PDB file of C-alpha atoms in Angstrom:
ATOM      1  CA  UNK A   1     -17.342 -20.796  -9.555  1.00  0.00           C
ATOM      2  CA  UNK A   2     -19.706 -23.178 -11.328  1.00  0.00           C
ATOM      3  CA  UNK A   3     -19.971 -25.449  -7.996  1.00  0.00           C
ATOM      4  CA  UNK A   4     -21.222 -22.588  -6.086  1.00  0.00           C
ATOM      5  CA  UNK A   5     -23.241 -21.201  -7.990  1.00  0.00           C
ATOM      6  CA  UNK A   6     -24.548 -24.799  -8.222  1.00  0.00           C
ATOM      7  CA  UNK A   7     -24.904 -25.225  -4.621  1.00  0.00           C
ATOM      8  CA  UNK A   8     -26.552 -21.838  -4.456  1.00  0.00           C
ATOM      9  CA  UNK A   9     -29.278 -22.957  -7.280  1.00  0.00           C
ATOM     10  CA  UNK A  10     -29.857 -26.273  -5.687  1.00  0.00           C
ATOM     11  CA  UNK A  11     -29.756 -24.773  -2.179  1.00  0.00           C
ATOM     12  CA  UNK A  12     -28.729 -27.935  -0.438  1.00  0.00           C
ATOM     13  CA  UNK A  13     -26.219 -26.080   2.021  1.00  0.00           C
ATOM     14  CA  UNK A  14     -27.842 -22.905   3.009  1.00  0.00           C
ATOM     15  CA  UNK A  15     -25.244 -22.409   6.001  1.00  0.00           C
ATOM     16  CA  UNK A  16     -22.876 -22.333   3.195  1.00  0.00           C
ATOM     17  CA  UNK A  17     -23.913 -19.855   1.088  1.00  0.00           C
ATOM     18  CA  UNK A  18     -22.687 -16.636   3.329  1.00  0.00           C
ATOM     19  CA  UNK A  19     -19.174 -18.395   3.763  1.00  0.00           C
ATOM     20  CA  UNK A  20     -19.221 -19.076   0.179  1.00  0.00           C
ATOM     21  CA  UNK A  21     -20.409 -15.348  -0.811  1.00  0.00           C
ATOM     22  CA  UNK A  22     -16.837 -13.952   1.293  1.00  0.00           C
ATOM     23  CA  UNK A  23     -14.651 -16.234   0.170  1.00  0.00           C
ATOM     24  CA  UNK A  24     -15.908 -15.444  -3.512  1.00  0.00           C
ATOM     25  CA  UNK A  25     -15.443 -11.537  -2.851  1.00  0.00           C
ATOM     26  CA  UNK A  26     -11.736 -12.346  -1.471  1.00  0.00           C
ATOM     27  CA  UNK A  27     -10.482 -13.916  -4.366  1.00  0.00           C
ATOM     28  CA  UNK A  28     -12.231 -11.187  -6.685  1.00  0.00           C
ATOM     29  CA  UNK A  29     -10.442  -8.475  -4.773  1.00  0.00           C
ATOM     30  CA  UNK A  30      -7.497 -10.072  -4.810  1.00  0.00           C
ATOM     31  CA  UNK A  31      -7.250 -10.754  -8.313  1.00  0.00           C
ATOM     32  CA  UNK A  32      -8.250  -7.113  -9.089  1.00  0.00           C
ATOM     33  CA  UNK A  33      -5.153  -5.753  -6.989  1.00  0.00           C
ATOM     34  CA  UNK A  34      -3.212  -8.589  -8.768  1.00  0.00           C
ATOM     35  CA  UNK A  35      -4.312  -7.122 -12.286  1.00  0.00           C
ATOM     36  CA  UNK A  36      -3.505  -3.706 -10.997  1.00  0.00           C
ATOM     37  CA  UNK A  37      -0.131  -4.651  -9.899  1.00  0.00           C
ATOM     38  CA  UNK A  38       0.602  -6.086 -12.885  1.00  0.00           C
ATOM     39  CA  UNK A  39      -0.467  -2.863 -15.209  1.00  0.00           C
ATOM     40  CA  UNK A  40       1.975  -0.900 -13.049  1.00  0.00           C
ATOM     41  CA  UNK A  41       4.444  -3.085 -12.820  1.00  0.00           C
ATOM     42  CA  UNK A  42       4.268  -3.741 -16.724  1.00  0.00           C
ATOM     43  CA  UNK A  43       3.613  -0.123 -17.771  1.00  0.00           C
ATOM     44  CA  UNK A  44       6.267   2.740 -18.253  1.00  0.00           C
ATOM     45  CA  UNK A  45       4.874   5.637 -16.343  1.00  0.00           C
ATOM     46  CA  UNK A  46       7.163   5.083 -13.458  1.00  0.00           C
ATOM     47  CA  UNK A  47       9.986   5.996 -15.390  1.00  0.00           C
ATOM     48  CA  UNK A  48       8.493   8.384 -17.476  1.00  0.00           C
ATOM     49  CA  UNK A  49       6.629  10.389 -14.356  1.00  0.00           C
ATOM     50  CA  UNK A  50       7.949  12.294 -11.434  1.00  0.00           C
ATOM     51  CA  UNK A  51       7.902  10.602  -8.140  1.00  0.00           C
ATOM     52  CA  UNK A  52       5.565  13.476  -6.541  1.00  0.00           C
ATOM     53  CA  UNK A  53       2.961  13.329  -9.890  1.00  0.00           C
ATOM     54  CA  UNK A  54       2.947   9.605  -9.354  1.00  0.00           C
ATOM     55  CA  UNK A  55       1.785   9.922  -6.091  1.00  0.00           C
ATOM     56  CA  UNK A  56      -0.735  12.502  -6.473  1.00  0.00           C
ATOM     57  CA  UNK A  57      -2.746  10.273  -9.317  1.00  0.00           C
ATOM     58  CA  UNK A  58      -2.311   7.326  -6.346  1.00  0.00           C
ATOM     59  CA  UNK A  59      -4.123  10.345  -4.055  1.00  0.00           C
ATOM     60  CA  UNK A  60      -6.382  10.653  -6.733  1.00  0.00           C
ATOM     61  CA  UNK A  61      -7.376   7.251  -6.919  1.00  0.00           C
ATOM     62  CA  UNK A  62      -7.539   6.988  -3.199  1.00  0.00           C
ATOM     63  CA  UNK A  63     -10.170  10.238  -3.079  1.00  0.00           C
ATOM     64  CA  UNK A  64     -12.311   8.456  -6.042  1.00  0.00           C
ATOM     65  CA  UNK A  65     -12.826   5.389  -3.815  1.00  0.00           C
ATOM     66  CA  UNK A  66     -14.778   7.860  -1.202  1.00  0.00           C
ATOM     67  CA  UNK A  67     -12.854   5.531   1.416  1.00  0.00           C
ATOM     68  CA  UNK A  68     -10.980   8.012   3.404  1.00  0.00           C
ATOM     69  CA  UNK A  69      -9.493  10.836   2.076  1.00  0.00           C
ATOM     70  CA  UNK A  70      -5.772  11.365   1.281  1.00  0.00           C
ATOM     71  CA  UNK A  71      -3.568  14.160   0.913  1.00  0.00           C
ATOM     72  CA  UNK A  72       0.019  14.510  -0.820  1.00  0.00           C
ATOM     73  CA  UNK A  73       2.274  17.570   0.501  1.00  0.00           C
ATOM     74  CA  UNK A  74       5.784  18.302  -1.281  1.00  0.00           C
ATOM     75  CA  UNK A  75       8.524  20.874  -0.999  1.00  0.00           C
ATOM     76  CA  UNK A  76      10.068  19.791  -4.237  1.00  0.00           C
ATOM     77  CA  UNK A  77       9.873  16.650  -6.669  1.00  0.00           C
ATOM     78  CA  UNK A  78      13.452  14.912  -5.620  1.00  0.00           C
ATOM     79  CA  UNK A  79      15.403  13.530  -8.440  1.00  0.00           C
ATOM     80  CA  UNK A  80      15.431   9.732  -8.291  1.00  0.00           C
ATOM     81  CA  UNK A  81      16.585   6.803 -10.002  1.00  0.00           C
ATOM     82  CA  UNK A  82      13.982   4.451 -11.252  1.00  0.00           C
ATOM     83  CA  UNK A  83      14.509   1.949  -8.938  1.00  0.00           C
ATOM     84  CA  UNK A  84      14.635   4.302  -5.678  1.00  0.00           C
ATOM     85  CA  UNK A  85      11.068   5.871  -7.184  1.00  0.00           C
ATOM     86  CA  UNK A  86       9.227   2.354  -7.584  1.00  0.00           C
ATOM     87  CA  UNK A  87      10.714   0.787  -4.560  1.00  0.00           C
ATOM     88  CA  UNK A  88       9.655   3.752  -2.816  1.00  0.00           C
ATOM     89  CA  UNK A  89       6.049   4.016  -4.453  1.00  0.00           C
ATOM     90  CA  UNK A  90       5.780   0.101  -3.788  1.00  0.00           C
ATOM     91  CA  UNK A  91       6.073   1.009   0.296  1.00  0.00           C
ATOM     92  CA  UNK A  92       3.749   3.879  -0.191  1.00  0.00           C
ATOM     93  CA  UNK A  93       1.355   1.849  -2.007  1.00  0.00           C
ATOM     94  CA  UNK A  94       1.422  -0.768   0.417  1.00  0.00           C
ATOM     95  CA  UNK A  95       1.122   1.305   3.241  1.00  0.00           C
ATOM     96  CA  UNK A  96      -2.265   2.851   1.814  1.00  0.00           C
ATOM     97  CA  UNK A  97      -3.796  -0.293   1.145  1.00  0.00           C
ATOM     98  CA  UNK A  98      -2.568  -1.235   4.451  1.00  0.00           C
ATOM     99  CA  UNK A  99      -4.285   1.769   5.746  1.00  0.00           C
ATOM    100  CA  UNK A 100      -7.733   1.235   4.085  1.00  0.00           C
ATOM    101  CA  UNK A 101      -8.235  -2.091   4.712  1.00  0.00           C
ATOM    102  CA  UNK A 102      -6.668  -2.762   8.352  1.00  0.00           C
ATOM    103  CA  UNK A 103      -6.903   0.991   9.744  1.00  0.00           C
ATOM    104  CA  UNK A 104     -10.208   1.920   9.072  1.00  0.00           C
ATOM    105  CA  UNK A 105      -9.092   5.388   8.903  1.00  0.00           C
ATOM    106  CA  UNK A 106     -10.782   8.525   6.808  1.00  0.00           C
ATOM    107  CA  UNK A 107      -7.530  10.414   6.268  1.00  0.00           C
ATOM    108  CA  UNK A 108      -4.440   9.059   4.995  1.00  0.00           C
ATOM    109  CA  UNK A 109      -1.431  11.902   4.155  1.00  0.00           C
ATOM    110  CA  UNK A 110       2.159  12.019   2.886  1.00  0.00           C
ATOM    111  CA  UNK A 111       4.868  14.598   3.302  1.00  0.00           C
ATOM    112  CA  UNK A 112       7.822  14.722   1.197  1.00  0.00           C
ATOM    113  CA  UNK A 113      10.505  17.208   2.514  1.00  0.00           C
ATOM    114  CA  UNK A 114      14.084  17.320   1.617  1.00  0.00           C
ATOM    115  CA  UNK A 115      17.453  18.938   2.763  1.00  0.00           C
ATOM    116  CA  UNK A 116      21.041  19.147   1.882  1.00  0.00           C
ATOM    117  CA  UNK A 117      21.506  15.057   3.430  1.00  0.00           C
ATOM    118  CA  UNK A 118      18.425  13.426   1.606  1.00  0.00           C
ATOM    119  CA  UNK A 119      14.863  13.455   1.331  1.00  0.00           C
ATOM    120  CA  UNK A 120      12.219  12.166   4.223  1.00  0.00           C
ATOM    121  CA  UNK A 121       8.742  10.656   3.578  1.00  0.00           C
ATOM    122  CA  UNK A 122       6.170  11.099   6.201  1.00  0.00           C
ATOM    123  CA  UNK A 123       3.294   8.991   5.520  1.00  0.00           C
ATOM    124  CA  UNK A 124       0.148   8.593   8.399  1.00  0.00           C
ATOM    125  CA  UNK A 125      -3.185   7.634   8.695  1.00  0.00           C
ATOM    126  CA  UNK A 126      -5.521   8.387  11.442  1.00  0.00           C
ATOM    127  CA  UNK A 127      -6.759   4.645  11.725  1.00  0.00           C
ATOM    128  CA  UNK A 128      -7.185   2.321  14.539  1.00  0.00           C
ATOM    129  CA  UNK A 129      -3.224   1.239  15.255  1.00  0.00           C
ATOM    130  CA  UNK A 130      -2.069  -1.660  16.390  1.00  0.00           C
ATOM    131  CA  UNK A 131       0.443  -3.008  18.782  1.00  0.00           C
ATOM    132  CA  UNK A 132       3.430  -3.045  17.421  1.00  0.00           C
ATOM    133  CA  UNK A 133       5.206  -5.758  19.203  1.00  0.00           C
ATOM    134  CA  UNK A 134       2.584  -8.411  18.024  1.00  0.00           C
ATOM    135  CA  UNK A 135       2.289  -7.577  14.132  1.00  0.00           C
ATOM    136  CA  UNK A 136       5.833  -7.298  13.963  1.00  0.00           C
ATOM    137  CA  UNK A 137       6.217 -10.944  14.634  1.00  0.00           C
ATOM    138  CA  UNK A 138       3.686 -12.374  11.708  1.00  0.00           C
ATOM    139  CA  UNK A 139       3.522  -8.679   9.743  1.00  0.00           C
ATOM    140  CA  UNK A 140       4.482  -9.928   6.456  1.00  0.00           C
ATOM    141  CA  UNK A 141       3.805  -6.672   4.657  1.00  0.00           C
ATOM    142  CA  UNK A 142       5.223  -4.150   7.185  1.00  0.00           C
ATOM    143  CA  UNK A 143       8.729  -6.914   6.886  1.00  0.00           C
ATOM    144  CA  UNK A 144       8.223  -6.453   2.691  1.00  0.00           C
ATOM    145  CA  UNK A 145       8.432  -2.196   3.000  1.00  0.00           C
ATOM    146  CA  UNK A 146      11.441  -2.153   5.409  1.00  0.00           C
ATOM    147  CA  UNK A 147      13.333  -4.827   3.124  1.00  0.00           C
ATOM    148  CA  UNK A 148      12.391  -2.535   0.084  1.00  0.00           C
ATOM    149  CA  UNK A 149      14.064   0.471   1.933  1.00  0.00           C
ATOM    150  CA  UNK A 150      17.143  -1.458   3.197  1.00  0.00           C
ATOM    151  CA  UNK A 151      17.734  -2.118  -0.509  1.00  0.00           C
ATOM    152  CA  UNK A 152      18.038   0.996  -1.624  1.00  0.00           C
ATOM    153  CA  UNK A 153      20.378   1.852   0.935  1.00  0.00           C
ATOM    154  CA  UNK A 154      17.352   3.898   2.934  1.00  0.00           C
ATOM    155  CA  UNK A 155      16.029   4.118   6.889  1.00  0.00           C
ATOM    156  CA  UNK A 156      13.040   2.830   7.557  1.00  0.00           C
ATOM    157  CA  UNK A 157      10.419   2.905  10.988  1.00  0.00           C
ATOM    158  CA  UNK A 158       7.305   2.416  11.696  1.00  0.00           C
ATOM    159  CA  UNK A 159       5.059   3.732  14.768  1.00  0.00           C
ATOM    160  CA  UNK A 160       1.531   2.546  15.891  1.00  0.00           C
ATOM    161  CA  UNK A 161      -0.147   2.441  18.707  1.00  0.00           C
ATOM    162  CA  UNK A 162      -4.080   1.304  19.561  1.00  0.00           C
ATOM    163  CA  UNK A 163      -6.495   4.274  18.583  1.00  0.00           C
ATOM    164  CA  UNK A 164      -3.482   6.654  17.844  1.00  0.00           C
ATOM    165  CA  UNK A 165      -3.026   5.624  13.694  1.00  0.00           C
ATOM    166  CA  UNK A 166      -0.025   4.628  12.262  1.00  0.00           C
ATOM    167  CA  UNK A 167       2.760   6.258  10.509  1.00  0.00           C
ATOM    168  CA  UNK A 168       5.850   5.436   8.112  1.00  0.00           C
ATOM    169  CA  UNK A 169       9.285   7.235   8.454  1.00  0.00           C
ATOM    170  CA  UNK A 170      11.694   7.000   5.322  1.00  0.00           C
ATOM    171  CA  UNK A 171      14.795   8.676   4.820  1.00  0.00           C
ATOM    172  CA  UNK A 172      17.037   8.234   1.523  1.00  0.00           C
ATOM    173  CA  UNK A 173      20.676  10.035   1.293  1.00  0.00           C
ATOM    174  CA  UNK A 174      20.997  11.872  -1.464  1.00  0.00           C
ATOM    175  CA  UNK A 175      24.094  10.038  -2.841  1.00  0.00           C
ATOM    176  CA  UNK A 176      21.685   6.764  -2.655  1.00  0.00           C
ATOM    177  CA  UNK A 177      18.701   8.352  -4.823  1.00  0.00           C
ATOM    178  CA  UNK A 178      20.383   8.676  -7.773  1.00  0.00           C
ATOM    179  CA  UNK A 179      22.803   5.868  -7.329  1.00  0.00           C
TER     180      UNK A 179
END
């Protein structure tokens, strides 16, 4: 902002000027996932893409970061509805972002598998963990993904543990993918 760049110039608070420099990169990272949500979320290629293509360009984009390194694995590309595929790519999303900036991990990989009941998502990163009893309670993200999967009629659990990495389970029914 003009006021701390001010600030900086006239160098009157020089304590300031480190808190200022992190609060400045928050709010520029922040509105550069905000733009990207809003591209997907205003673009067609959810609807227009399979669910396994969809995540392999997120892979992609993951890999070009040189962050960590993440892997997609599927049997099959299930046939969804549009609203099971981008609630479900909304959890997976947040999960990896979850995973690079909390987790600190360098590998981050999903399995899709499915059977004659439904179609399970395995999705793991070898991070840090965390308790879960404590982030459940103020874990505003991990409460977002199982509310997502509730909605769409799927099961949804999580398990972490301190320096063990954390991992997603989803299962849809088939009768609720392409309801």
């Amino acid at each position: 902002s003009i006021y701390s760049q001010q600030m900086e110039y006239e160098n009157k608070h020089p304590e300031l000027l480190e808190k200022l420099g992190k609060i400045s990169n928050i709010i520029n990272d922040s509105l550069n996932e905000l733009r990207d949500l809003a591209k997907t979320l205003a673009s067609n290629h959810i609807q227009d893409e399979g669910f396994i293509y969809l995540l392999q360009k997120e892979a992609a984009r993951v890999n070009d970061t040189g962050i960590c390194k993440m892997q997609v694995t599927a049997e099959v590309d299930p046939q969804m509805n549009n609203t099971v595929k981008s609630f479900l790519l909304r959890v997976l999303q947040e999960f990896i972002q979850n995973s690079i900036k909390h987790a600190e991990c360098s590998t981050i990989t999903i399995t899709v598998s499915s059977d004659k009941d439904g179609i399970s998502i395995l999705a793991a990163d070898n991070g840090k963990g965390f308790e879960e009893s404590i982030l459940r309670m103020k874990g505003m993200g991990l409460n977002n993904m199982k509310r997502r999967i509730q909605l769409i009629g799927g099961i949804f659990n999580l398990e972490s543990s301190p320096g063990n990495g954390t991992a997603i389970k989803i299962f849809i029914d088939n009768k609720k993918l392409l309801a």
